[in-house]
Amino acid sequence: MATTQVPGTESGELDSARIARGAEARDAGTTISTVSLSRETLDEADARAREIEQQLTDDERFSLIFSVMGHVPGGLAGPRDPRIPEDLENMSAGYTPGVPRLGIPAIQSSDASMGITNPGYRPDDKGATAFPSLIALGASFNPQLVREGGEAIAREARIRGFNVQLAGGCNLARDPRNGRNFEYFSEDPYLSAVLAAEQVNGIQSQGVVSTLKHYTLNCNETNRHWLDALIDPVAHRESDLLTFQIAIERSQPGSIMSGYNKINGEYAGGNRHLLNDVLKDAWGYKGWVMSDWGATLGWEFALNGLDQESGAQADRVMWGKEPFTSDLKEAYTSGKLPKERLSDMVRRILRSLFAVGADNWGSAPPVDMDRHDAVALEGARQGIVLLKNDGVLPLASDAPLKIAVIGGYAQQGVISGTGSGAVSPVGGFAGVIKIGGAGVMGKHRNLFLFAPSPLEELKKAFPKAQFDFDPGYTPAEAALTAKRCDVVIAFGIRVEGEGFDSVDLSLPWGQDAVIDAVATANPNTIVVVETGNPVSMPWRDKVRAILEAWYPGQSGARAIADVLAGRVNPSGRLPITFPESLAQTPRPELPGLGTPWGSAVTIDYNEGAEIGYRWFAKKGAKPMFAFGHGLSYTTFEYSDLKVSGGETVTASFDVKNVGKHAGADVPQLYLTDAAGEKRMRLLGFERVTLEPGENRRITLGADPRLLARFDGEVGKWSIAEGAHQVAIGKSAADLVLRGDTYLSARQFGV
Ligand code: GLC
């Protein structure tokens, strides 16, 4: 199996600075897409899958098209499933027996995008690296860094025997209340596709199959198992489906995981149009479609494109049966399930295992947990977005300040998102506070804390300062602490997670009132928020600086201290628009919010492809903070834009660091008008690190589908004849250079 080891990721001591330089140096921005599996490897895998599949018995075929969940004490799956061998050391989210006589390995799948999870499958597991949330990596706009995180996650999977990583979350952040936005990269199809592809490439380069998930339109958690997501089919092709399409092209994921919800009335796991017509026929996808856990409602899903039922016990709990281990066999016997379809289901699974080499692993690549911690630190650093700064930051690290640290459990750690993606770090959590809630995910809804704590790291960063910590338990008490200090660093946190949407954009537990009180008591207030989504920040005009640190993973506290002390120049850019309020969004009222678990919900995503910044551009509205926004401790200037046409739009321009500090910037290329039609689309971006005075010329070419409309009648993309206006922006709302080029009309692609 010819895989390309990404240069500089050889094992060995790699400090975060080298990782940062490496990631920058190799980071050709949006042009990095080197699929880690060569065409030759994929073709070989297809051939071997055809050859091996023919040698299987029908019983062996049926043994491959479902998985069972590992045992978690008190978990959904109930007692240890007898289909899992007694001697299996490491259980995980999914187990499928192999066929040893033909060299087919058992398939073991693990969650997820932020590291190797362990909600209780493996009582003796010492813990895994807890990487930053995907929305934090989305804010890094750094494909190479995402790829290095994927490599590290896969190495920690392999030493546990896991050959499938359920990663690659790339649903679009359509709704700022969605509880799982922290597990996805952004609101933009192109940014999400490029980054998701690199996570898959990183994982698969290490011999582990990765998924992309959740196909598609899994953009809210409210009653997700009974949620019908409506969307105009053309707009779907131009947004969520385009995300999967570009990510699949750039990474060849071994598997696609279908989501829980319905799309236009058909469950994702059995949606014939989306699975057969679009994914497999139009796009030619050759990997396998696995269901989500508890998302296979009937054997007919096999006819509609589902290749594997995942977590069969969950279907028994949710729907009263395991369709692919019972009814499907009867359908086969009665001829309703054609033999060729059963063979196709199995071939797809085999070819993806063979493509990454999961059938001939040999010795696992070394796992360097210090290096993984450095990758996690770099991800946290590059994901931090400096939203506001009146000049108070960076704080002088040698100043004998009296610093008040307020709230956010900052004396214990930084927080994580919850659900199937939550990682138990090495050494365990610094704290777990139960929150609870309705439905199957209620017991997983906890406030998880990762050490080290921000307070601990701030004390190291400001050795001459005197610290006062206040838990933020009441506004009045916190204000007294704030009043007696020179500077206040207030933390605002919000636990978000799988199975739940936030009701609004406020911080819970009265934190907004606490922050308002401390800022009133001491105007020298800096706020650090740890959230998985935008929040409303009613106190924002009263504070001097605001950092969004997201769920920054196990190294988050160090990254926060690095930025506050100026050891790291913040470079994160918002991957999701922060609205002034929900009134500015397509759905101020979220249908189904507050209805009992099990209620049917219909959400009409009538914004279509105009998600986030695109919606604000269409409405001419001004958000609180725009997509792409992020401040730096230095200043970048753009000049000399040249735009050319032809098959697509290409833009070249200069970026110069005109400030006093080295730093990274992320200039963005936007379409603003296509042949007279106002339409905002991110066409490209590049993360670039510059020394003071350094200038770099950047060239970005657009994927032509981002310039086009999808013509549902003919199933092709159409570029309209005429002038196409583009702009270089510091954000979607701060367009600095403008230009245009003439494109001829043409139809192309699928
Ligand atoms: C979950 C999630 C999915 C995860 C799977 C296995 O409910 O929706 O993202 O990979 O089940 O835990």
PDB file of N, CA and C in Angstrom, residues 135 138-141 185-188 191 383-387 533-534 537 548 550 571-579 613 623-631 668 670 730-732:
ATOM      1  N   ILE A 135     -14.488  22.874  15.647  1.00  0.00           N
ATOM      2  CA  ILE A 135     -14.767  24.289  15.337  1.00  0.00           C
ATOM      3  C   ILE A 135     -13.555  25.147  15.681  1.00  0.00           C
ATOM      4  N   GLY A 138     -11.453  24.633  12.838  1.00  0.00           N
ATOM      5  CA  GLY A 138     -12.040  25.428  11.756  1.00  0.00           C
ATOM      6  C   GLY A 138     -11.534  26.850  11.815  1.00  0.00           C
ATOM      7  N   ALA A 139     -11.393  27.370  13.018  1.00  0.00           N
ATOM      8  CA  ALA A 139     -10.922  28.748  13.200  1.00  0.00           C
ATOM      9  C   ALA A 139      -9.448  28.893  12.843  1.00  0.00           C
ATOM     10  N   SER A 140      -8.722  27.771  12.806  1.00  0.00           N
ATOM     11  CA  SER A 140      -7.298  27.862  12.434  1.00  0.00           C
ATOM     12  C   SER A 140      -7.127  28.078  10.937  1.00  0.00           C
ATOM     13  N   PHE A 141      -8.145  27.726  10.164  1.00  0.00           N
ATOM     14  CA  PHE A 141      -8.046  27.809   8.692  1.00  0.00           C
ATOM     15  C   PHE A 141      -6.741  27.151   8.225  1.00  0.00           C
ATOM     16  N   PHE A 185     -16.687  21.822  11.346  1.00  0.00           N
ATOM     17  CA  PHE A 185     -15.662  22.848  11.128  1.00  0.00           C
ATOM     18  C   PHE A 185     -16.206  24.258  10.974  1.00  0.00           C
ATOM     19  N   SER A 186     -17.348  24.404  10.262  1.00  0.00           N
ATOM     20  CA  SER A 186     -17.726  25.791   9.941  1.00  0.00           C
ATOM     21  C   SER A 186     -19.117  25.881   9.320  1.00  0.00           C
ATOM     22  N   GLU A 187     -19.476  27.078   8.945  1.00  0.00           N
ATOM     23  CA  GLU A 187     -20.745  27.325   8.223  1.00  0.00           C
ATOM     24  C   GLU A 187     -20.543  27.346   6.716  1.00  0.00           C
ATOM     25  N   ASP A 188     -19.272  27.232   6.283  1.00  0.00           N
ATOM     26  CA  ASP A 188     -19.010  27.382   4.847  1.00  0.00           C
ATOM     27  C   ASP A 188     -18.663  26.040   4.213  1.00  0.00           C
ATOM     28  N   LEU A 191     -14.627  25.761   3.213  1.00  0.00           N
ATOM     29  CA  LEU A 191     -13.730  25.655   4.380  1.00  0.00           C
ATOM     30  C   LEU A 191     -13.938  24.298   5.053  1.00  0.00           C
ATOM     31  N   GLY A 383      -6.502  28.136  17.028  1.00  0.00           N
ATOM     32  CA  GLY A 383      -7.956  28.231  16.983  1.00  0.00           C
ATOM     33  C   GLY A 383      -8.518  29.397  17.771  1.00  0.00           C
ATOM     34  N   ILE A 384      -7.695  29.976  18.658  1.00  0.00           N
ATOM     35  CA  ILE A 384      -8.205  31.084  19.486  1.00  0.00           C
ATOM     36  C   ILE A 384      -8.434  32.309  18.611  1.00  0.00           C
ATOM     37  N   VAL A 385      -9.637  32.879  18.723  1.00  0.00           N
ATOM     38  CA  VAL A 385      -9.991  34.071  17.933  1.00  0.00           C
ATOM     39  C   VAL A 385     -10.067  35.269  18.869  1.00  0.00           C
ATOM     40  N   LEU A 386      -9.244  36.276  18.566  1.00  0.00           N
ATOM     41  CA  LEU A 386      -9.302  37.528  19.327  1.00  0.00           C
ATOM     42  C   LEU A 386     -10.407  38.377  18.700  1.00  0.00           C
ATOM     43  N   LEU A 387     -11.546  38.425  19.371  1.00  0.00           N
ATOM     44  CA  LEU A 387     -12.718  39.089  18.789  1.00  0.00           C
ATOM     45  C   LEU A 387     -12.653  40.604  18.987  1.00  0.00           C
ATOM     46  N   ASN A 533     -20.233  27.435  20.166  1.00  0.00           N
ATOM     47  CA  ASN A 533     -21.060  28.211  19.244  1.00  0.00           C
ATOM     48  C   ASN A 533     -20.936  29.684  19.577  1.00  0.00           C
ATOM     49  N   PRO A 534     -21.493  30.554  18.722  1.00  0.00           N
ATOM     50  CA  PRO A 534     -21.589  31.978  19.068  1.00  0.00           C
ATOM     51  C   PRO A 534     -22.429  32.151  20.326  1.00  0.00           C
ATOM     52  N   MET A 537     -23.121  37.772  24.348  1.00  0.00           N
ATOM     53  CA  MET A 537     -22.191  38.758  24.913  1.00  0.00           C
ATOM     54  C   MET A 537     -22.831  40.114  25.193  1.00  0.00           C
ATOM     55  N   GLU A 548     -12.336  34.123  21.961  1.00  0.00           N
ATOM     56  CA  GLU A 548     -13.130  32.891  21.837  1.00  0.00           C
ATOM     57  C   GLU A 548     -12.147  31.730  21.777  1.00  0.00           C
ATOM     58  N   TRP A 550     -13.214  28.457  22.271  1.00  0.00           N
ATOM     59  CA  TRP A 550     -13.965  27.238  21.899  1.00  0.00           C
ATOM     60  C   TRP A 550     -13.772  26.146  22.955  1.00  0.00           C
ATOM     61  N   SER A 571      -4.260  34.144  15.870  1.00  0.00           N
ATOM     62  CA  SER A 571      -4.415  34.099  14.405  1.00  0.00           C
ATOM     63  C   SER A 571      -5.714  33.431  13.978  1.00  0.00           C
ATOM     64  N   GLY A 572      -6.561  33.046  14.959  1.00  0.00           N
ATOM     65  CA  GLY A 572      -7.821  32.392  14.603  1.00  0.00           C
ATOM     66  C   GLY A 572      -8.754  33.348  13.881  1.00  0.00           C
ATOM     67  N   ARG A 573      -9.577  32.769  12.989  1.00  0.00           N
ATOM     68  CA  ARG A 573     -10.580  33.573  12.275  1.00  0.00           C
ATOM     69  C   ARG A 573     -11.914  32.838  12.437  1.00  0.00           C
ATOM     70  N   LEU A 574     -12.994  33.565  12.611  1.00  0.00           N
ATOM     71  CA  LEU A 574     -14.276  32.908  12.898  1.00  0.00           C
ATOM     72  C   LEU A 574     -14.720  32.015  11.749  1.00  0.00           C
ATOM     73  N   PRO A 575     -14.987  30.736  12.054  1.00  0.00           N
ATOM     74  CA  PRO A 575     -15.537  29.833  11.036  1.00  0.00           C
ATOM     75  C   PRO A 575     -17.064  29.845  11.040  1.00  0.00           C
ATOM     76  N   ILE A 576     -17.635  30.671  11.921  1.00  0.00           N
ATOM     77  CA  ILE A 576     -19.084  30.747  12.047  1.00  0.00           C
ATOM     78  C   ILE A 576     -19.425  32.189  12.414  1.00  0.00           C
ATOM     79  N   THR A 577     -20.480  32.706  11.831  1.00  0.00           N
ATOM     80  CA  THR A 577     -20.900  34.088  12.099  1.00  0.00           C
ATOM     81  C   THR A 577     -21.461  34.209  13.514  1.00  0.00           C
ATOM     82  N   PHE A 578     -21.067  35.301  14.219  1.00  0.00           N
ATOM     83  CA  PHE A 578     -21.676  35.600  15.517  1.00  0.00           C
ATOM     84  C   PHE A 578     -22.778  36.632  15.267  1.00  0.00           C
ATOM     85  N   PRO A 579     -24.040  36.248  15.347  1.00  0.00           N
ATOM     86  CA  PRO A 579     -25.109  37.220  15.090  1.00  0.00           C
ATOM     87  C   PRO A 579     -25.291  38.155  16.279  1.00  0.00           C
ATOM     88  N   TYR A 613     -22.627  33.782   6.725  1.00  0.00           N
ATOM     89  CA  TYR A 613     -22.237  35.067   6.105  1.00  0.00           C
ATOM     90  C   TYR A 613     -22.996  35.306   4.811  1.00  0.00           C
ATOM     91  N   PRO A 623     -23.562  41.481  11.334  1.00  0.00           N
ATOM     92  CA  PRO A 623     -23.523  40.612  12.498  1.00  0.00           C
ATOM     93  C   PRO A 623     -22.706  41.243  13.622  1.00  0.00           C
ATOM     94  N   MET A 624     -22.701  40.637  14.783  1.00  0.00           N
ATOM     95  CA  MET A 624     -21.860  41.123  15.881  1.00  0.00           C
ATOM     96  C   MET A 624     -20.386  40.929  15.494  1.00  0.00           C
ATOM     97  N   PHE A 625     -20.048  39.723  15.073  1.00  0.00           N
ATOM     98  CA  PHE A 625     -18.704  39.458  14.532  1.00  0.00           C
ATOM     99  C   PHE A 625     -18.867  38.579  13.292  1.00  0.00           C
ATOM    100  N   ALA A 626     -18.199  38.931  12.234  1.00  0.00           N
ATOM    101  CA  ALA A 626     -18.422  38.286  10.929  1.00  0.00           C
ATOM    102  C   ALA A 626     -17.597  37.020  10.770  1.00  0.00           C
ATOM    103  N   PHE A 627     -18.080  36.146   9.908  1.00  0.00           N
ATOM    104  CA  PHE A 627     -17.288  34.994   9.457  1.00  0.00           C
ATOM    105  C   PHE A 627     -15.932  35.501   8.966  1.00  0.00           C
ATOM    106  N   GLY A 628     -14.852  34.846   9.373  1.00  0.00           N
ATOM    107  CA  GLY A 628     -13.516  35.237   8.907  1.00  0.00           C
ATOM    108  C   GLY A 628     -12.854  36.291   9.770  1.00  0.00           C
ATOM    109  N   HIS A 629     -13.616  36.851  10.739  1.00  0.00           N
ATOM    110  CA  HIS A 629     -13.070  37.908  11.594  1.00  0.00           C
ATOM    111  C   HIS A 629     -12.103  37.326  12.627  1.00  0.00           C
ATOM    112  N   GLY A 630     -11.072  38.077  12.903  1.00  0.00           N
ATOM    113  CA  GLY A 630     -10.132  37.717  13.982  1.00  0.00           C
ATOM    114  C   GLY A 630      -9.044  38.777  14.025  1.00  0.00           C
ATOM    115  N   LEU A 631      -8.719  39.258  15.240  1.00  0.00           N
ATOM    116  CA  LEU A 631      -7.711  40.307  15.377  1.00  0.00           C
ATOM    117  C   LEU A 631      -6.342  39.699  15.649  1.00  0.00           C
ATOM    118  N   GLN A 668      -8.913  36.168   2.795  1.00  0.00           N
ATOM    119  CA  GLN A 668      -9.970  35.327   2.215  1.00  0.00           C
ATOM    120  C   GLN A 668     -10.413  35.906   0.862  1.00  0.00           C
ATOM    121  N   TYR A 670     -13.453  36.133  -1.799  1.00  0.00           N
ATOM    122  CA  TYR A 670     -14.909  35.953  -1.875  1.00  0.00           C
ATOM    123  C   TYR A 670     -15.416  36.304  -3.265  1.00  0.00           C
ATOM    124  N   LYS A 730     -10.651  40.633   4.998  1.00  0.00           N
ATOM    125  CA  LYS A 730     -10.154  40.217   6.320  1.00  0.00           C
ATOM    126  C   LYS A 730     -11.249  39.435   7.045  1.00  0.00           C
ATOM    127  N   SER A 731     -12.457  39.573   6.518  1.00  0.00           N
ATOM    128  CA  SER A 731     -13.615  38.798   6.949  1.00  0.00           C
ATOM    129  C   SER A 731     -14.672  38.981   5.875  1.00  0.00           C
ATOM    130  N   ALA A 732     -15.798  38.297   6.038  1.00  0.00           N
ATOM    131  CA  ALA A 732     -16.870  38.431   5.041  1.00  0.00           C
ATOM    132  C   ALA A 732     -17.468  39.828   5.068  1.00  0.00           C
TER     133      ALA A 732
END
